[in-house]
Amino acid sequence: MNRTVWIYLLIMIVLTNLIRILPVTLIRRRITNTFLRSFLYYVPYVTLAVMTIPAMIQATASPVAGGAAFATGVVAAWKGLGLFPIALICCLVVLVIEMLPL
Amino acid sequence: MSAFFKGVRDGIPIAAGYFAVAFSLGITARNAGLTAPAGFLSSFLTRASAGEYGVYAMMAVHASFFEIAAICLIANLRYLLMGAALTQKFAPETSLLKRILTSCCITDEIFGISIAWPGFLPLAYPLGATTIAATMWGAGTASGISAGELLPPPIVSALSVALYGMFLAIIIPQGKKDRHVLAALLASFVLSWCCAGLPVLRGISPGIRTVVLTVVIAAAAAWLKPLPSENDRQP
């Protein structure tokens, strides 16, 4: 592997981790501003939701399988199942649908 | 059970999903000229799916260092928001070193399980999850580089939804508890779907789409339905 490849990788490793570190070094105390507090409360849920749709449906070979896995996952999570069972159920739904001779 | 081992336990499904995703990432990394050990090292230390995809794809076409840096910033900008959200999960006396180490554990999934931790977040929990998940992420990349397309396509397809299943396991229960979160989730699903499908908007990269939609929807939710006053909040 030549040196240029290593420089590319070094830039990626340093920059990606700097982005992670920056906010925790800048924000050191509890935020009291109600808007900011509320904003940061909603951020995790919104960002994970945005990353799930449409990516989950596009991740599988057939969009029907991804869509079915999404619907099943939502129902299973609503029923209170854990992280691992839900992930497993979603995988099985995709496997079954994609193996069906359609 | 200690926080570290709880982290390892919750990291197992993440690690399984990572291995599959990293396997396909490894195929891209091979085209960029990476050897298996280099792939392990760069994935283990970076731990960013979209960011790594972007960088490896650009390396393959010999992009400039500046372009590599730009794709890195854009694809990973969401970690900035996640880091900011995480600052409110620390106990006040948490040292700077522990804060920095915790923030280095951030990936979409590990951030997801970390915010689900009840109360103040101990470093050991995300660290435990990262130990197993990052190792499998690196191993998956290295396997993808050296073994190419050995895993049968239906298995790859099935494993690729594992991560999203975990996202649902994190966000849906909170939506059930808090109807304002539920409304924000519905808005997120619908708007993200529209932005990915409509002409013109479709051209926006997934990284930028995630950041813009997160800021807009979370700000709207915070403005319309702010949290109750400081006194009765949860950490």
Tab-separated table of C-alpha atoms in Angstrom:
chain	number	residue	atom	x	y	z
A	1	MET	CA	0.000	0.000	0.000
A	2	ASN	CA	1.499	3.358	-0.940
A	3	ARG	CA	1.864	6.387	1.297
A	4	THR	CA	-1.011	8.349	-0.267
A	5	VAL	CA	-3.482	5.670	0.858
A	6	TRP	CA	-2.244	6.005	4.445
A	7	ILE	CA	-2.615	9.814	4.309
A	8	TYR	CA	-6.209	9.431	3.082
A	9	LEU	CA	-6.947	7.063	5.970
A	10	LEU	CA	-5.244	9.314	8.513
A	11	ILE	CA	-7.360	12.321	7.426
A	12	MET	CA	-10.510	10.206	7.766
A	13	ILE	CA	-9.622	8.799	11.210
A	14	VAL	CA	-8.577	12.160	12.698
A	15	LEU	CA	-11.465	14.208	11.270
A	16	THR	CA	-14.190	11.700	12.143
A	17	ASN	CA	-13.070	11.486	15.772
A	18	LEU	CA	-12.578	15.268	16.063
A	19	ILE	CA	-16.227	15.767	15.070
A	20	ARG	CA	-17.230	13.393	17.878
A	21	ILE	CA	-15.028	15.083	20.487
A	22	LEU	CA	-15.781	18.737	19.657
A	23	PRO	CA	-19.218	19.126	21.315
A	24	VAL	CA	-18.307	17.388	24.592
A	25	THR	CA	-15.276	19.625	25.046
A	26	LEU	CA	-17.301	22.777	24.294
A	27	ILE	CA	-20.483	21.980	26.249
A	28	ARG	CA	-19.433	21.203	29.813
A	29	ARG	CA	-22.475	22.077	31.886
A	30	ARG	CA	-26.201	21.371	32.081
A	31	ILE	CA	-28.100	23.449	29.574
A	32	THR	CA	-30.857	25.481	31.256
A	33	ASN	CA	-32.315	27.193	28.169
A	34	THR	CA	-35.677	25.483	27.605
A	35	PHE	CA	-35.532	25.609	23.816
A	36	LEU	CA	-32.024	24.131	23.639
A	37	ARG	CA	-32.889	21.486	26.217
A	38	SER	CA	-36.004	20.515	24.289
A	39	PHE	CA	-34.094	20.550	20.989
A	40	LEU	CA	-31.436	18.171	22.336
A	41	TYR	CA	-34.182	15.959	23.805
A	42	TYR	CA	-35.815	15.488	20.403
A	43	VAL	CA	-32.559	15.205	18.379
A	44	PRO	CA	-31.771	11.521	19.070
A	45	TYR	CA	-35.234	10.232	18.203
A	46	VAL	CA	-35.613	12.415	15.125
A	47	THR	CA	-32.175	11.612	13.760
A	48	LEU	CA	-32.598	7.844	14.203
A	49	ALA	CA	-36.048	8.035	12.558
A	50	VAL	CA	-34.635	9.973	9.601
A	51	MET	CA	-31.866	7.402	9.225
A	52	THR	CA	-34.328	4.493	9.320
A	53	ILE	CA	-36.628	5.710	6.558
A	54	PRO	CA	-36.044	5.316	3.647
A	55	ALA	CA	-32.715	3.521	4.259
A	56	MET	CA	-34.317	0.402	5.797
A	57	ILE	CA	-36.504	-0.098	2.735
A	58	GLN	CA	-33.616	0.530	0.352
A	59	ALA	CA	-31.190	-1.763	2.190
A	60	THR	CA	-32.831	-5.001	1.087
A	61	ALA	CA	-32.789	-6.521	-2.393
A	62	SER	CA	-36.576	-6.070	-2.623
A	63	PRO	CA	-38.249	-2.959	-1.135
A	64	VAL	CA	-41.258	-5.107	-0.114
A	65	ALA	CA	-39.028	-7.090	2.250
A	66	GLY	CA	-37.577	-3.916	3.786
A	67	GLY	CA	-41.050	-2.403	4.152
A	68	ALA	CA	-42.391	-5.529	5.826
A	69	ALA	CA	-39.390	-5.606	8.176
A	70	PHE	CA	-40.075	-1.962	9.082
A	71	ALA	CA	-43.764	-2.619	9.829
A	72	THR	CA	-42.942	-5.727	11.864
A	73	GLY	CA	-40.201	-3.881	13.737
A	74	VAL	CA	-42.547	-1.022	14.666
A	75	VAL	CA	-45.195	-3.438	15.992
A	76	ALA	CA	-42.613	-5.486	17.916
A	77	ALA	CA	-41.092	-2.335	19.469
A	78	TRP	CA	-44.567	-1.052	20.380
A	79	LYS	CA	-45.242	-4.370	22.134
A	80	GLY	CA	-42.103	-3.765	24.203
A	81	LEU	CA	-39.708	-6.409	22.823
A	82	GLY	CA	-35.961	-5.891	23.373
A	83	LEU	CA	-33.216	-4.691	21.057
A	84	PHE	CA	-31.952	-8.087	19.990
A	85	PRO	CA	-35.329	-9.831	19.425
A	86	ILE	CA	-36.526	-6.933	17.273
A	87	ALA	CA	-33.346	-6.941	15.174
A	88	LEU	CA	-33.663	-10.704	14.753
A	89	ILE	CA	-37.341	-10.563	13.769
A	90	CYS	CA	-36.600	-7.896	11.146
A	91	CYS	CA	-33.829	-10.070	9.652
A	92	LEU	CA	-36.088	-13.148	9.568
A	93	VAL	CA	-38.901	-11.226	7.856
A	94	VAL	CA	-36.500	-10.152	5.098
A	95	LEU	CA	-35.032	-13.641	4.765
A	96	VAL	CA	-38.472	-15.286	4.472
A	97	ILE	CA	-39.861	-12.745	1.990
A	98	GLU	CA	-36.783	-12.787	-0.211
A	99	MET	CA	-36.676	-16.595	-0.269
A	100	LEU	CA	-40.326	-16.812	-1.366
A	101	PRO	CA	-40.570	-17.945	-4.996
A	102	LEU	CA	-42.330	-14.877	-6.451
B	1	MET	CA	-24.067	-7.000	35.935
B	2	SER	CA	-21.490	-4.203	35.511
B	3	ALA	CA	-22.128	-1.392	33.035
B	4	PHE	CA	-19.259	-2.650	30.878
B	5	PHE	CA	-20.765	-6.110	30.462
B	6	LYS	CA	-24.214	-4.663	29.887
B	7	GLY	CA	-22.532	-2.699	27.099
B	8	VAL	CA	-20.936	-5.845	25.683
B	9	ARG	CA	-24.300	-7.661	25.856
B	10	ASP	CA	-26.179	-4.870	24.076
B	11	GLY	CA	-23.263	-4.590	21.672
B	12	ILE	CA	-23.689	-8.178	20.413
B	13	PRO	CA	-26.630	-7.527	18.054
B	14	ILE	CA	-24.919	-4.315	16.938
B	15	ALA	CA	-21.700	-6.231	16.258
B	16	ALA	CA	-23.597	-8.847	14.218
B	17	GLY	CA	-25.174	-6.157	12.079
B	18	TYR	CA	-21.849	-4.322	11.778
B	19	PHE	CA	-20.074	-7.414	10.519
B	20	ALA	CA	-22.517	-7.751	7.627
B	21	VAL	CA	-22.452	-4.061	6.725
B	22	ALA	CA	-18.655	-3.886	7.082
B	23	PHE	CA	-18.341	-6.916	4.817
B	24	SER	CA	-19.876	-4.980	1.926
B	25	LEU	CA	-17.844	-1.929	2.972
B	26	GLY	CA	-14.725	-4.099	2.617
B	27	ILE	CA	-15.513	-4.701	-1.042
B	28	THR	CA	-15.460	-0.917	-1.585
B	29	ALA	CA	-12.274	-0.626	0.496
B	30	ARG	CA	-10.536	-3.226	-1.664
B	31	ASN	CA	-11.260	-1.149	-4.755
B	32	ALA	CA	-9.650	1.799	-2.957
B	33	GLY	CA	-6.433	-0.212	-2.586
B	34	LEU	CA	-6.628	-1.218	1.083
B	35	THR	CA	-5.089	-4.441	2.380
B	36	ALA	CA	-7.037	-6.477	4.970
B	37	PRO	CA	-4.935	-5.299	7.984
B	38	ALA	CA	-5.225	-1.656	6.860
B	39	GLY	CA	-8.980	-2.145	6.436
B	40	PHE	CA	-9.271	-3.533	9.960
B	41	LEU	CA	-7.271	-0.663	11.423
B	42	SER	CA	-9.034	2.131	9.547
B	43	SER	CA	-12.513	0.737	10.272
B	44	PHE	CA	-11.705	0.004	13.939
B	45	LEU	CA	-10.461	3.562	14.461
B	46	THR	CA	-13.044	5.389	12.319
B	47	ARG	CA	-16.337	3.487	12.934
B	48	ALA	CA	-18.459	5.503	10.515
B	49	SER	CA	-20.437	3.641	7.863
B	50	ALA	CA	-21.515	6.421	5.507
B	51	GLY	CA	-18.306	8.382	6.090
B	52	GLU	CA	-16.094	5.397	5.291
B	53	TYR	CA	-18.117	4.485	2.225
B	54	GLY	CA	-17.698	8.043	0.952
B	55	VAL	CA	-13.964	8.134	1.609
B	56	TYR	CA	-13.178	4.694	0.134
B	57	ALA	CA	-15.271	5.432	-2.953
B	58	MET	CA	-13.422	8.740	-3.446
B	59	MET	CA	-10.015	7.132	-2.871
B	60	ALA	CA	-10.796	4.728	-5.701
B	61	VAL	CA	-11.126	7.682	-8.100
B	62	HIS	CA	-8.051	9.449	-6.622
B	63	ALA	CA	-9.912	12.429	-5.187
B	64	SER	CA	-7.942	15.292	-3.590
B	65	PHE	CA	-7.234	15.407	0.171
B	66	PHE	CA	-9.574	18.379	0.354
B	67	GLU	CA	-12.458	16.382	-1.153
B	68	ILE	CA	-11.776	13.542	1.280
B	69	ALA	CA	-11.908	15.971	4.217
B	70	ALA	CA	-15.142	17.509	2.877
B	71	ILE	CA	-16.961	14.177	2.496
B	72	CYS	CA	-15.778	13.233	6.000
B	73	LEU	CA	-17.249	16.375	7.544
B	74	ILE	CA	-20.554	16.179	5.666
B	75	ALA	CA	-21.166	12.466	6.146
B	76	ASN	CA	-20.346	12.671	9.868
B	77	LEU	CA	-21.942	15.992	10.789
B	78	ARG	CA	-24.703	14.138	12.616
B	79	TYR	CA	-22.125	12.998	15.201
B	80	LEU	CA	-21.799	16.672	16.153
B	81	LEU	CA	-25.507	16.755	17.046
B	82	MET	CA	-25.295	13.406	18.816
B	83	GLY	CA	-22.276	14.603	20.809
B	84	ALA	CA	-24.177	17.719	21.848
B	85	ALA	CA	-27.152	15.611	22.959
B	86	LEU	CA	-24.809	13.270	24.863
B	87	THR	CA	-23.365	16.164	26.922
B	88	GLN	CA	-26.687	16.252	28.792
B	89	LYS	CA	-26.353	12.574	29.792
B	90	PHE	CA	-23.125	13.091	31.774
B	91	ALA	CA	-23.075	13.299	35.573
B	92	PRO	CA	-21.826	16.825	36.468
B	93	GLU	CA	-18.574	15.528	37.994
B	94	THR	CA	-17.579	13.493	34.912
B	95	SER	CA	-13.951	14.291	33.975
B	96	LEU	CA	-13.037	15.745	30.584
B	97	LEU	CA	-11.082	12.606	29.675
B	98	LYS	CA	-14.133	10.419	30.339
B	99	ARG	CA	-16.329	12.785	28.330
B	100	ILE	CA	-13.900	12.623	25.402
B	101	LEU	CA	-13.603	8.829	25.555
B	102	THR	CA	-17.400	8.488	25.706
B	103	SER	CA	-17.813	10.790	22.723
B	104	CYS	CA	-15.301	8.717	20.736
B	105	CYS	CA	-17.642	5.736	21.125
B	106	ILE	CA	-20.394	7.533	19.177
B	107	THR	CA	-21.796	5.684	16.207
B	108	ASP	CA	-25.451	5.770	15.176
B	109	GLU	CA	-26.173	2.546	17.062
B	110	ILE	CA	-24.011	3.038	20.149
B	111	PHE	CA	-25.365	6.550	20.545
B	112	GLY	CA	-28.827	5.007	20.241
B	113	ILE	CA	-28.362	2.511	23.073
B	114	SER	CA	-26.494	5.112	25.170
B	115	ILE	CA	-29.379	7.590	25.215
B	116	ALA	CA	-31.646	4.706	26.262
B	117	TRP	CA	-29.471	4.198	29.397
B	118	PRO	CA	-31.548	5.242	32.444
B	119	GLY	CA	-30.058	8.268	34.228
B	120	PHE	CA	-26.446	9.494	33.924
B	121	LEU	CA	-24.384	7.586	31.394
B	122	PRO	CA	-21.248	5.788	32.705
B	123	LEU	CA	-18.300	5.557	30.269
B	124	ALA	CA	-18.131	1.772	30.807
B	125	TYR	CA	-21.442	1.139	29.009
B	126	PRO	CA	-20.676	2.632	25.570
B	127	LEU	CA	-17.074	1.408	25.965
B	128	GLY	CA	-18.275	-2.172	26.456
B	129	ALA	CA	-20.502	-1.955	23.406
B	130	THR	CA	-17.724	-0.348	21.344
B	131	THR	CA	-15.194	-3.026	22.301
B	132	ILE	CA	-17.188	-5.770	20.628
B	133	ALA	CA	-18.868	-3.675	17.924
B	134	ALA	CA	-15.693	-1.930	16.687
B	135	THR	CA	-13.805	-5.233	16.600
B	136	MET	CA	-16.512	-6.831	14.468
B	137	TRP	CA	-16.725	-3.699	12.322
B	138	GLY	CA	-12.989	-3.941	11.633
B	139	ALA	CA	-13.110	-7.722	11.173
B	140	GLY	CA	-16.021	-7.379	8.747
B	141	THR	CA	-14.117	-4.832	6.677
B	142	ALA	CA	-11.004	-7.031	6.593
B	143	SER	CA	-13.102	-10.072	5.609
B	144	GLY	CA	-14.811	-8.097	2.869
B	145	ILE	CA	-11.408	-7.070	1.506
B	146	SER	CA	-9.966	-10.581	1.506
B	147	ALA	CA	-13.036	-12.767	0.928
B	148	GLY	CA	-15.002	-10.649	-1.534
B	149	GLU	CA	-18.447	-11.970	-2.241
B	150	LEU	CA	-18.490	-15.256	-0.301
B	151	LEU	CA	-21.558	-14.490	1.838
B	152	PRO	CA	-24.759	-15.441	-0.058
B	153	PRO	CA	-26.765	-12.341	-1.128
B	154	PRO	CA	-30.001	-13.238	0.788
B	155	ILE	CA	-28.007	-13.389	4.045
B	156	VAL	CA	-26.376	-10.011	3.363
B	157	SER	CA	-29.785	-8.550	2.523
B	158	ALA	CA	-31.359	-9.925	5.720
B	159	LEU	CA	-28.489	-8.805	7.978
B	160	SER	CA	-28.578	-5.301	6.532
B	161	VAL	CA	-31.899	-4.497	8.277
B	162	ALA	CA	-30.651	-5.561	11.733
B	163	LEU	CA	-29.318	-2.075	12.468
B	164	TYR	CA	-32.590	-0.403	11.542
B	165	GLY	CA	-34.519	-2.894	13.647
B	166	MET	CA	-32.439	-1.701	16.591
B	167	PHE	CA	-33.190	1.929	15.768
B	168	LEU	CA	-36.902	1.088	15.932
B	169	ALA	CA	-36.373	-0.647	19.269
B	170	ILE	CA	-34.927	2.616	20.618
B	171	ILE	CA	-37.293	5.230	19.186
B	172	ILE	CA	-40.716	3.529	19.210
B	173	PRO	CA	-40.934	2.898	23.008
B	174	GLN	CA	-40.219	6.613	23.651
B	175	GLY	CA	-42.920	7.503	21.114
B	176	LYS	CA	-45.337	5.291	23.010
B	177	LYS	CA	-44.467	7.094	26.279
B	178	ASP	CA	-44.442	10.651	24.900
B	179	ARG	CA	-46.963	11.571	22.190
B	180	HIS	CA	-44.914	14.645	21.198
B	181	VAL	CA	-42.019	12.314	20.370
B	182	LEU	CA	-44.462	10.123	18.449
B	183	ALA	CA	-45.550	13.136	16.375
B	184	ALA	CA	-41.890	14.044	15.748
B	185	LEU	CA	-41.173	10.440	14.667
B	186	LEU	CA	-44.095	10.430	12.221
B	187	ALA	CA	-42.969	13.787	10.797
B	188	SER	CA	-39.426	12.407	10.468
B	189	PHE	CA	-40.539	9.272	8.606
B	190	VAL	CA	-42.778	11.202	6.216
B	191	LEU	CA	-40.411	14.110	5.517
B	192	SER	CA	-37.370	11.852	5.114
B	193	TRP	CA	-39.322	9.644	2.726
B	194	CYS	CA	-40.387	12.702	0.701
B	195	CYS	CA	-36.881	14.194	0.594
B	196	ALA	CA	-35.421	10.914	-0.652
B	197	GLY	CA	-38.077	10.435	-3.338
B	198	LEU	CA	-39.050	13.828	-4.728
B	199	PRO	CA	-37.234	15.315	-7.744
B	200	VAL	CA	-34.544	17.943	-6.934
B	201	LEU	CA	-34.634	17.041	-3.187
B	202	ARG	CA	-33.603	13.509	-4.191
B	203	GLY	CA	-30.222	14.902	-5.283
B	204	ILE	CA	-29.287	15.793	-1.683
B	205	SER	CA	-26.855	13.282	-0.170
B	206	PRO	CA	-28.172	11.109	2.692
B	207	GLY	CA	-25.624	12.684	5.074
B	208	ILE	CA	-26.846	16.236	4.452
B	209	ARG	CA	-30.478	15.098	4.460
B	210	THR	CA	-30.039	13.557	7.911
B	211	VAL	CA	-28.482	16.706	9.353
B	212	VAL	CA	-30.928	19.201	7.811
B	213	LEU	CA	-34.051	17.190	8.662
B	214	THR	CA	-32.820	16.524	12.211
B	215	VAL	CA	-32.201	20.211	12.884
B	216	VAL	CA	-35.478	21.361	11.284
B	217	ILE	CA	-37.772	18.737	12.854
B	218	ALA	CA	-36.162	18.778	16.321
B	219	ALA	CA	-36.212	22.605	16.359
B	220	ALA	CA	-39.880	22.649	15.313
B	221	ALA	CA	-40.745	20.085	18.013
B	222	ALA	CA	-38.774	22.037	20.646
B	223	TRP	CA	-40.558	25.259	19.645
B	224	LEU	CA	-44.063	23.762	19.504
B	225	LYS	CA	-43.807	21.329	22.418
B	226	PRO	CA	-40.978	22.378	24.776
B	227	LEU	CA	-40.056	20.232	27.749
B	228	PRO	CA	-41.530	21.180	31.142
B	229	SER	CA	-39.398	23.399	33.397
B	230	GLU	CA	-35.962	22.353	34.666
B	231	ASN	CA	-37.200	21.097	38.064
B	232	ASP	CA	-39.105	18.026	36.940
B	233	ARG	CA	-36.823	16.873	34.151
B	234	GLN	CA	-35.106	13.516	33.898
B	235	PRO	CA	-31.326	13.454	33.435
